[in-house]
Coordinates of C-alpha atoms in Angstrom, one line a residue:
N1 CA -4.9 -99.1 173.1
Y2 CA -8.0 -98.2 174.3
Y3 CA -7.1 -94.7 173.8
L4 CA -6.3 -95.2 170.4
G5 CA -9.0 -98.0 169.9
P6 CA -7.8 -100.7 167.3
S7 CA -9.2 -104.4 166.6
R8 CA -8.7 -105.9 170.6
G9 CA -8.9 -109.2 168.2
D10 CA -11.4 -111.1 170.4
E11 CA -14.8 -109.6 168.0
D12 CA -17.1 -111.3 166.9
P13 CA -16.9 -111.6 162.7
D14 CA -20.8 -111.2 162.3
R15 CA -20.6 -108.1 164.9
S16 CA -19.5 -104.5 164.4
Q17 CA -16.1 -103.8 164.8
L18 CA -16.3 -100.1 165.9
Q19 CA -14.2 -99.5 168.8
S20 CA -15.7 -96.8 171.8
L21 CA -13.0 -94.2 172.6
D22 CA -14.7 -93.0 175.6
V23 CA -10.7 -93.6 176.9
A24 CA -9.8 -91.0 174.4
D25 CA -12.5 -88.8 175.2
Q26 CA -11.8 -88.4 178.9
T27 CA -8.3 -88.3 178.3
E28 CA -8.7 -84.8 175.7
H29 CA -11.8 -83.7 178.0
L30 CA -9.4 -83.6 180.8
L31 CA -6.2 -83.0 179.5
G32 CA -8.1 -79.0 178.4
Q33 CA -8.8 -78.6 182.3
L34 CA -5.4 -79.3 183.7
M35 CA -3.7 -77.1 180.8
Q36 CA -6.1 -74.6 182.2
A37 CA -4.1 -74.3 185.4
F38 CA -1.1 -75.0 184.5
A39 CA -0.6 -73.5 181.6
G40 CA -3.6 -71.3 181.4
T41 CA -1.5 -68.0 182.8
D42 CA 1.4 -66.0 182.0
C43 CA 3.1 -67.0 185.1
P44 CA 2.2 -70.7 186.0
A45 CA 4.7 -70.2 189.4
E46 CA 4.0 -67.4 191.4
F47 CA 6.4 -66.9 195.2
E48 CA 5.4 -65.9 198.0
P49 CA 7.4 -63.9 200.8
S50 CA 8.4 -65.5 203.6
H51 CA 9.7 -62.3 205.2
P52 CA 8.6 -58.0 205.0
N53 CA 11.2 -57.6 202.5
D54 CA 10.9 -60.5 200.0
D55 CA 8.4 -59.1 197.8
S56 CA 10.2 -57.6 194.9
Q57 CA 13.0 -60.8 194.7
C58 CA 9.8 -63.1 194.1
M59 CA 8.4 -61.2 191.4
V60 CA 11.5 -61.2 189.9
E61 CA 11.8 -65.2 190.4
S62 CA 8.1 -65.8 189.2
D63 CA 8.9 -63.3 186.4
A64 CA 12.5 -65.5 185.6
V65 CA 10.3 -69.2 185.9
N66 CA 7.7 -67.9 183.2
K67 CA 10.7 -66.4 181.1
I68 CA 12.4 -69.8 181.0
L69 CA 9.7 -72.3 181.2
M70 CA 6.9 -70.5 179.0
E71 CA 8.9 -68.5 176.6
D72 CA 12.5 -69.8 175.7
N73 CA 11.5 -73.5 176.6
D74 CA 8.0 -73.4 175.2
G75 CA 6.2 -74.7 178.7
F76 CA 2.9 -75.2 177.0
E77 CA 3.5 -78.2 174.5
T78 CA 5.8 -79.4 177.2
I79 CA 3.4 -79.2 180.4
Y80 CA 0.9 -80.5 178.0
C81 CA 3.6 -84.0 176.9
A82 CA 4.0 -84.1 180.0
L83 CA 0.3 -83.8 181.2
K84 CA -0.9 -86.6 178.7
N85 CA 2.0 -89.1 179.7
A86 CA 0.5 -88.8 183.2
L87 CA -3.1 -89.3 182.0
L88 CA -2.2 -92.6 180.3
F89 CA 0.6 -93.5 181.7
K90 CA -0.3 -93.0 185.5
N91 CA 2.9 -90.5 185.3
G92 CA 4.5 -87.4 183.6
F93 CA 8.2 -86.7 183.3
I94 CA 9.7 -83.5 183.2
K95 CA 13.2 -83.1 182.9
V96 CA 15.2 -80.3 183.3
Y97 CA 19.1 -79.9 182.8
V98 CA 21.8 -76.8 181.5
Q99 CA 23.2 -77.3 178.1
N100 CA 26.3 -75.9 178.2
S101 CA 27.6 -74.3 174.5
T102 CA 30.5 -72.4 173.2
D103 CA 29.7 -69.4 170.4
H104 CA 33.1 -68.6 168.5
E105 CA 32.3 -64.8 167.5
T106 CA 35.8 -63.1 165.5
V107 CA 35.3 -59.5 164.5
T108 CA 37.5 -57.4 162.2
Y109 CA 38.6 -53.9 161.8
D110 CA 39.9 -52.3 159.1
N111 CA 41.4 -49.4 158.0
L112 CA 43.4 -48.7 161.5
S113 CA 46.2 -46.5 162.7
G114 CA 48.8 -48.1 164.1
D115 CA 47.3 -46.3 167.4
E116 CA 44.2 -47.4 167.0
A117 CA 45.4 -51.5 166.3
A118 CA 47.5 -51.0 170.0
L119 CA 44.4 -49.6 171.8
L120 CA 42.4 -52.0 171.0
E121 CA 44.5 -55.5 171.0
A122 CA 45.0 -53.4 174.4
S123 CA 41.4 -53.7 174.9
L124 CA 40.7 -57.0 174.7
P125 CA 38.0 -58.1 177.4
E126 CA 39.7 -61.6 178.8
G127 CA 40.4 -64.6 176.8
A128 CA 40.2 -62.9 173.4
T129 CA 43.1 -63.3 170.2
A130 CA 43.3 -60.2 168.9
E131 CA 45.6 -61.0 165.0
G132 CA 47.0 -57.6 162.0
D133 CA 48.4 -57.1 160.1
D134 CA 48.6 -53.7 157.6
D135 CA 46.0 -51.6 158.6
S136 CA 43.1 -54.6 160.0
V137 CA 42.7 -56.0 163.4
T138 CA 40.5 -59.6 163.6
I139 CA 39.1 -60.2 167.0
S140 CA 37.9 -63.6 168.3
L141 CA 36.7 -64.2 171.5
D142 CA 35.3 -68.0 172.8
R143 CA 32.0 -67.6 174.9
D144 CA 30.9 -70.5 176.7
R145 CA 27.4 -70.2 177.8
K146 CA 25.0 -71.6 179.9
K147 CA 21.2 -72.5 178.6
L148 CA 18.0 -74.2 181.4
I149 CA 16.9 -76.9 178.9
V150 CA 13.8 -77.8 180.2
E151 CA 11.6 -81.0 178.3
A152 CA 8.6 -83.7 178.8
I153 CA 10.3 -87.1 179.1
E154 CA 9.4 -90.3 177.8
P155 CA 8.1 -92.2 180.1
A156 CA 9.6 -95.2 179.1
S157 CA 13.1 -93.8 178.4
F158 CA 12.8 -92.8 183.0
V159 CA 14.8 -95.6 184.3
Y160 CA 15.0 -96.2 188.2
E161 CA 16.2 -98.5 191.0
S162 CA 13.3 -101.6 191.3
N163 CA 12.8 -101.8 195.1
Y164 CA 12.3 -98.0 194.9
H165 CA 9.0 -97.4 197.6
K166 CA 8.2 -93.9 197.6
Q167 CA 6.2 -91.8 195.3
D168 CA 8.7 -88.6 196.4
L169 CA 11.8 -89.4 194.3
Q170 CA 13.6 -86.8 196.1
D171 CA 15.6 -89.6 198.5
I172 CA 15.9 -92.5 195.7
R173 CA 19.6 -93.6 195.0
F174 CA 19.4 -93.7 191.2
C175 CA 17.0 -92.5 188.7
G176 CA 18.0 -91.4 184.7
E177 CA 16.7 -91.1 181.1
R178 CA 17.7 -94.0 178.4
K179 CA 18.5 -91.9 175.7
F180 CA 19.6 -92.6 172.1
F181 CA 22.1 -90.5 170.3
T182 CA 23.3 -90.1 166.6
R183 CA 26.6 -90.9 165.4
S184 CA 27.1 -87.7 164.5
E185 CA 26.1 -86.5 168.1
L186 CA 28.6 -89.5 169.6
L187 CA 31.6 -87.9 167.2
G188 CA 30.6 -84.6 168.6
M189 CA 31.0 -85.4 172.2
G190 CA 34.2 -86.7 171.5
F191 CA 34.2 -90.7 171.1
S192 CA 36.0 -92.1 168.6
P193 CA 35.2 -92.8 165.1
A194 CA 36.3 -96.3 165.8
K195 CA 34.2 -96.9 168.4
V196 CA 31.1 -95.3 167.1
N197 CA 31.2 -97.3 163.9
K198 CA 31.3 -100.3 165.5
L199 CA 27.7 -99.6 167.1
P200 CA 25.4 -101.8 165.7
A201 CA 21.7 -99.8 164.2
L202 CA 19.0 -99.1 167.0
T203 CA 15.7 -101.3 166.1
M204 CA 12.2 -100.8 167.1
D205 CA 12.0 -100.2 170.7
T206 CA 9.2 -103.3 172.1
K207 CA 8.6 -101.1 175.0
P208 CA 4.3 -101.5 175.0
D209 CA 3.9 -97.8 176.1
T210 CA 5.8 -96.8 172.9
Y211 CA 4.8 -98.7 170.1
T212 CA 1.3 -97.8 171.5
K213 CA 2.4 -93.9 171.6
N214 CA 3.6 -94.6 167.8
L215 CA 0.0 -94.0 165.6
D216 CA 2.1 -95.4 162.3
Q217 CA 3.0 -98.3 163.8
V218 CA 6.6 -98.3 162.1
G219 CA 8.3 -101.8 162.2
G220 CA 11.6 -103.2 161.1
D221 CA 15.0 -102.2 161.2
M222 CA 15.7 -98.0 161.8
D223 CA 19.3 -98.2 160.1
S224 CA 19.2 -96.1 157.1
T225 CA 22.0 -94.5 155.1
T226 CA 21.8 -91.4 157.3
R227 CA 23.6 -93.6 160.1

């Protein structure tokens, strides 16, 4: 609230209603300094060799972090969001996980002779299928892909066991992220339409930190025609 500067409710009606935004000024000032330290370079993490022959491997690993974090996942924005959460809410969280997907590819070869079609079918990669007619062959292949996703997590959505007392989460028995999926996403994950249709509409989150960050202060039911 001090960052956004709304009325506190205890103002004297005969005096100025302006709110000082010192907290916002200090937050943005510190954020600029922290961003230079964390994301002001093309290589935010550098691995140091532990043995004389590790130099080349360390360079590869450093380049991989730069590629995955900064290029593939817009690391500048991710780090910016996590650092701002840390300044405003004492904690900033970044989650790294593997996203699995399947790409379906089809290629059609026309005007093939019988020998060419036979040679093509004999050289198919594992898992590929071929369908042919008089002079063409259609090759179909499903490719499983994995991608590392790096994203900042809303602090109010990070859940953990209440009696854990350490700052380091390495030994925690349970922690997780509370996520809300749309109905179409739930159907895509394999849940039955009958179950999905019984779900209530998502209403406004009452967590004070997420509500404060909602600059438009939108309230009411979030149900709409795009259920």
